[in-house]
Coordinates of N, CA and C in Angstrom, one line a residue:
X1 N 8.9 18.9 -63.3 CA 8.0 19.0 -62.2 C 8.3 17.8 -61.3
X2 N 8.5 18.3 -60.1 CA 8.6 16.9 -59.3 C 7.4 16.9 -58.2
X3 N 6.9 15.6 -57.8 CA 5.7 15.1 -57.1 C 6.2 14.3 -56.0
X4 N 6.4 14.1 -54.6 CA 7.1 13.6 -53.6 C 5.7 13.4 -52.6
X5 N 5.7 11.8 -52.5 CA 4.3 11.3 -51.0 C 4.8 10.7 -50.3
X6 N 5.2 10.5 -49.3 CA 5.5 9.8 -48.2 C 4.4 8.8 -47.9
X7 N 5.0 7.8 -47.5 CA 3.8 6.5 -47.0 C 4.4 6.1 -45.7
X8 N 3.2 6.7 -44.6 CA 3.6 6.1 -43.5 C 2.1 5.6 -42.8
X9 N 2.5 4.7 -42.1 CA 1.7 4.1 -41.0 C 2.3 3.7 -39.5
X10 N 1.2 4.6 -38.7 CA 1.3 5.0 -37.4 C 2.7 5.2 -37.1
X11 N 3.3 6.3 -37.5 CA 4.5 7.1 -37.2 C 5.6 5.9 -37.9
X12 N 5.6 5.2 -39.0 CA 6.2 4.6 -39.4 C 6.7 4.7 -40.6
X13 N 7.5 5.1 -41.0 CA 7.5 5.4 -42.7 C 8.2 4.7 -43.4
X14 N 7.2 3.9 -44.2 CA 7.2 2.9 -45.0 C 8.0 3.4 -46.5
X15 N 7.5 4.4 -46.7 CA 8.2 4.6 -48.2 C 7.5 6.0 -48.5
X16 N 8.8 6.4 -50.0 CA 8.1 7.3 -50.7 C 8.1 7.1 -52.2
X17 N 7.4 7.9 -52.4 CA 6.7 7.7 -53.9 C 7.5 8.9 -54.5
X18 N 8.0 8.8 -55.6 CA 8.2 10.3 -56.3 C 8.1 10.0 -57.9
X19 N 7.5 11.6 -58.6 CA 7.5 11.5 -59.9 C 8.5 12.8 -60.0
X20 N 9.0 12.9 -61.4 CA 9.0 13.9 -62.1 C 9.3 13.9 -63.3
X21 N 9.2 15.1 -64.5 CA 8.7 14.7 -65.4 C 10.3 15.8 -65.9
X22 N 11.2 15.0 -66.6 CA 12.5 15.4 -67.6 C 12.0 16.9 -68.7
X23 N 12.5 17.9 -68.3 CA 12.6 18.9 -68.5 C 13.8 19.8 -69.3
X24 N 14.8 19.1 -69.6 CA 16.4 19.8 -69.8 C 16.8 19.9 -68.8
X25 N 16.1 19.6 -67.8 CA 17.1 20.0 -66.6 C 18.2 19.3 -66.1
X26 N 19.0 19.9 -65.7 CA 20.6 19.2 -65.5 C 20.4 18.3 -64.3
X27 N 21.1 17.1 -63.9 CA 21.2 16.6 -63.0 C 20.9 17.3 -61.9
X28 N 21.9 17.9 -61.9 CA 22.4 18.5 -60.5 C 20.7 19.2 -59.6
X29 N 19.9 19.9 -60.5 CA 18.8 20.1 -60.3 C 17.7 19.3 -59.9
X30 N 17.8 18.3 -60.3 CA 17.3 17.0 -60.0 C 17.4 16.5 -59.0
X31 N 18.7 16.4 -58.6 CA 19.1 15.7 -57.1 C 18.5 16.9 -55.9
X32 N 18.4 18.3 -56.4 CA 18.2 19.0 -55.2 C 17.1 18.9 -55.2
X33 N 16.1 18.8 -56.5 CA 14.9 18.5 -56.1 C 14.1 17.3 -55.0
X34 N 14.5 16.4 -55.4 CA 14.7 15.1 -54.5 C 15.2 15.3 -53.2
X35 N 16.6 16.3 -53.3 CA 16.7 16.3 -51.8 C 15.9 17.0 -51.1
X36 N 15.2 18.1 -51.5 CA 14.2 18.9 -50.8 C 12.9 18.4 -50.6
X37 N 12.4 17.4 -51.7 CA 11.5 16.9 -51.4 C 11.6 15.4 -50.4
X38 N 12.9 15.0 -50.1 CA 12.7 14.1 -48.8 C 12.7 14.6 -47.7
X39 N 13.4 15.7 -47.9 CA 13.4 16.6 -46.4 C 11.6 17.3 -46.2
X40 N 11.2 17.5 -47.2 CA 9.7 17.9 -46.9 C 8.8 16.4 -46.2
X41 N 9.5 15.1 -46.8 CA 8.7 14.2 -46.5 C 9.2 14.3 -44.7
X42 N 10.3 13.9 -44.6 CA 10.7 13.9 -43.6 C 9.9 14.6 -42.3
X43 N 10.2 16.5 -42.9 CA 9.4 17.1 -41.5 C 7.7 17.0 -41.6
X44 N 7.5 16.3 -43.0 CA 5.9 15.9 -42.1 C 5.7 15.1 -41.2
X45 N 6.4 14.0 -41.2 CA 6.5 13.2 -40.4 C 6.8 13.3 -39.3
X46 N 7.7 14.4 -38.8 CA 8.2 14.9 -37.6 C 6.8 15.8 -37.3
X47 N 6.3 16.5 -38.1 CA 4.9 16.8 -37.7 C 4.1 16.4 -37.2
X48 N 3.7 14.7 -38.0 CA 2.5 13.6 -37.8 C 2.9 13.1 -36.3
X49 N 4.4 13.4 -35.9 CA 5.0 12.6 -34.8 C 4.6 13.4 -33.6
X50 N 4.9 14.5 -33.7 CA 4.5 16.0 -32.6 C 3.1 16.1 -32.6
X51 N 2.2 15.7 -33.3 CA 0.5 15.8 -33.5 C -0.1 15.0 -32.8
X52 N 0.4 13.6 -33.2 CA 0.4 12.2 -32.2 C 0.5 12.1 -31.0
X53 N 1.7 12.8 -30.4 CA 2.1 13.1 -29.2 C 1.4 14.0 -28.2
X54 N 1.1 14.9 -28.9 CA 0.2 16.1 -28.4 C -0.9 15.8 -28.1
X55 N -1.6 15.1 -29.2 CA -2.9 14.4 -28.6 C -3.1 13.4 -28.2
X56 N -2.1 12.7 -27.3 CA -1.8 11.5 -26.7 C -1.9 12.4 -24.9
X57 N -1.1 13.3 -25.0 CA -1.2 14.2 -23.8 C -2.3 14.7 -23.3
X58 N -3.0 15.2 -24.3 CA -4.3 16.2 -24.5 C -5.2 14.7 -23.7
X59 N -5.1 13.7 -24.4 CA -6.6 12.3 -24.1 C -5.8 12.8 -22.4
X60 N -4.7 12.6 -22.3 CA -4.4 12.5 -20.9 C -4.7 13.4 -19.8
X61 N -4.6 14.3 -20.3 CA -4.9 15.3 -19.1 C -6.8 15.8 -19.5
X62 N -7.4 15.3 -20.3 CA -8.4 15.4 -20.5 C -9.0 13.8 -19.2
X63 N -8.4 12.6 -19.2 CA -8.8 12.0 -18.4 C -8.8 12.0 -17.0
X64 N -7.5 13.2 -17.0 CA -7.1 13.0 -15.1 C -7.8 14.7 -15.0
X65 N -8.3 15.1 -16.0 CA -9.5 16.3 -15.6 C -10.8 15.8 -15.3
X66 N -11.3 14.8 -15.7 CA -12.5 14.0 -15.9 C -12.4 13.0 -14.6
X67 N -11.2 12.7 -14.1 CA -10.7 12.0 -12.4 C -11.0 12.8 -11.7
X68 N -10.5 14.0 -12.1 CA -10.6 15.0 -10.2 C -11.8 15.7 -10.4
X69 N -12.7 15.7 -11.6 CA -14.1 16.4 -11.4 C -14.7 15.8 -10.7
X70 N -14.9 14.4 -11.0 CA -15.7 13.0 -9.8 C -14.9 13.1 -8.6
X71 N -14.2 13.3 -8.4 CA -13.4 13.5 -7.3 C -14.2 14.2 -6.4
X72 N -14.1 15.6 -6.8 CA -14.4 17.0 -6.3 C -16.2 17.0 -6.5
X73 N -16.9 16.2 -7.0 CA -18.2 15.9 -7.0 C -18.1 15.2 -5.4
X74 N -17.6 13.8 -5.3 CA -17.7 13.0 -4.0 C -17.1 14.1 -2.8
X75 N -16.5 14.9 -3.0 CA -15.9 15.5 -2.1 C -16.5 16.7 -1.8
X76 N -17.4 17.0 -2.2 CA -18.7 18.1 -2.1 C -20.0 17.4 -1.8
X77 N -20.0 16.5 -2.0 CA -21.4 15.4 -1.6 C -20.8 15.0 -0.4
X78 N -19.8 14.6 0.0 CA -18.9 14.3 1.6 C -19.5 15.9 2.5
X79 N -19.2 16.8 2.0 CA -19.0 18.1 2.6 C -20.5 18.2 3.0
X80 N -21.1 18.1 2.4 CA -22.4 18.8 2.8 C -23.4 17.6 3.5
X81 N -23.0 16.1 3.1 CA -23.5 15.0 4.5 C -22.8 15.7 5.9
X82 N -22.1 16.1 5.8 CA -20.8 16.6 7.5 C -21.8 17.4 7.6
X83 N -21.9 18.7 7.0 CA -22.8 19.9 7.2 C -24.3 19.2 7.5
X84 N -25.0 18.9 6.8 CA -26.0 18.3 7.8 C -26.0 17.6 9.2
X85 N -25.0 16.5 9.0 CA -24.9 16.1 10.4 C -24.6 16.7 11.6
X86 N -24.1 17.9 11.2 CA -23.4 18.7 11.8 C -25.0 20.0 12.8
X87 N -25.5 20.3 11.7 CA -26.6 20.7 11.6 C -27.7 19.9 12.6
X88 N -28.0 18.7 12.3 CA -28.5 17.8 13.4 C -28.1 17.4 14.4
X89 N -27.0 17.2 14.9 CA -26.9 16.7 16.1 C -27.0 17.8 16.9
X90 N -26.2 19.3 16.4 CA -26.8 20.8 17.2 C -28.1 20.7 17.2
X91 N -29.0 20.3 16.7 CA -30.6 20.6 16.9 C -31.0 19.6 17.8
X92 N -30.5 18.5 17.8 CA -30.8 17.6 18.5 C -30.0 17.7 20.2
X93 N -28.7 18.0 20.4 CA -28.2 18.6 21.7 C -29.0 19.8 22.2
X94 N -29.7 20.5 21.6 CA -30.4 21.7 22.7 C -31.4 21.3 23.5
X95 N -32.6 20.3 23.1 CA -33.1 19.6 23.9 C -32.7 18.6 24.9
X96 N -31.8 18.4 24.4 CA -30.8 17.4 25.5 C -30.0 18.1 26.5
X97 N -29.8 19.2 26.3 CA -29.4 20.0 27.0 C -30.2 20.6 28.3
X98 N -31.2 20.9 27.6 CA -32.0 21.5 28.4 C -33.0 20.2 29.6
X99 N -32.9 19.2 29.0 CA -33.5 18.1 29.6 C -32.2 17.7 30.6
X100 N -30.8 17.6 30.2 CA -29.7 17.5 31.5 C -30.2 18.4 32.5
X101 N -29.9 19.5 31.7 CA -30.0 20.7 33.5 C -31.2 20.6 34.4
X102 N -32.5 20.3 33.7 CA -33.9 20.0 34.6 C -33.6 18.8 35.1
X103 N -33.1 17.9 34.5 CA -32.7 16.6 36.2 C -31.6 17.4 36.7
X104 N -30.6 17.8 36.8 CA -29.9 18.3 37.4 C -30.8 19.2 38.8
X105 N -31.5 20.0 38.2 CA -32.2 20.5 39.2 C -32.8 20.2 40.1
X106 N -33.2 18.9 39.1 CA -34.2 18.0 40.0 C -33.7 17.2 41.3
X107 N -32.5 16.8 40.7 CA -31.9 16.5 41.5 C -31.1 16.9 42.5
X108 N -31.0 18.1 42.9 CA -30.6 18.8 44.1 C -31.7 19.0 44.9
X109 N -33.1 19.4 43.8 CA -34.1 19.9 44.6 C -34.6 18.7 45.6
X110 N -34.1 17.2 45.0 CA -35.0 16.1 46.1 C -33.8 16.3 47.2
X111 N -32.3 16.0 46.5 CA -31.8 15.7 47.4 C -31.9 17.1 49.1
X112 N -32.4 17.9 48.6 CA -32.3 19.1 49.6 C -33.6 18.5 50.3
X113 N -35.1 18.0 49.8 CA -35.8 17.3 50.4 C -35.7 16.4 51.3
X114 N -35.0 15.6 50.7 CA -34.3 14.8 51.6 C -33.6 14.7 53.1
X115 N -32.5 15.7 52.5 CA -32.0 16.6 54.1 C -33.0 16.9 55.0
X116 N -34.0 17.8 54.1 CA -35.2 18.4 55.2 C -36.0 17.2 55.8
X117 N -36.3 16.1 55.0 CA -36.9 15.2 55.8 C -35.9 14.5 56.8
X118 N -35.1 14.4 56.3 CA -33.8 13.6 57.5 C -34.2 14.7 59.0
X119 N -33.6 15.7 58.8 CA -33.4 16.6 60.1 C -34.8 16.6 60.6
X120 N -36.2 16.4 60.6 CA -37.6 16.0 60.7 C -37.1 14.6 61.7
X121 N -36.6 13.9 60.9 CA -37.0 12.4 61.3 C -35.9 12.3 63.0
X122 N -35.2 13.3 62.9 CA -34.1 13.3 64.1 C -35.0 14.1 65.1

């Protein structure tokens, strides 16, 4: 029976451990077992290495998801200050509007007064 642990720390691999227990078995058996079980150590670690990585990416695009939400929050709270302002100053020009064209009127109506009293005064 063979028993094969890898010792690693943070994608480091420090060592392995192995048992097995003498059986009649011929060398030659022995050595393959050994070799298959470093190769099993091995692609864990190529695993622990791909897992690490993966969720090193994952924190990342989980952060620059969590950037452009606040983002697109400020940029929706931008939008709808415009839209009100937008909204007010139209409410606020119609009266203004209407208060230009009544001096306007007004102001033809004296100045035509005016004339009338001029051509009077001749």
């Amino acid at each position: 029976m063979l028993l094969i642990i890898n010792l690693t720390v943070d994608m480091l691999l420090i060592g392995i451990i192995y048992f097995w227990t003498r059986q009649n078995d011929s060398d030659f058996i022995i050595f393959i077992s050994l070799v298959f079980g470093f190769l099993i150590a091995i692609f864990s670690l190529i695993i622990i290495y791909f897992n690490k990585k993966t969720s090193t990416l994952l924190e990342k695009r989980i952060q620059k998801l969590e950037y452009v939400s606040k983002e697109l929050v400020k940029a929706e709270r931008l939008s709808t200050i415009g839209e009100l302002s937008g909204r007010f100053s139209h409410e606020l020009r119609n009266p203004l509007a209407i208060i230009q064209v009544s001096i306007e009127n007004l102001k033809r109506l004296y100045s035509a007064d005016e004339i009338q009293l001029n051509n009077l005064k001749e």
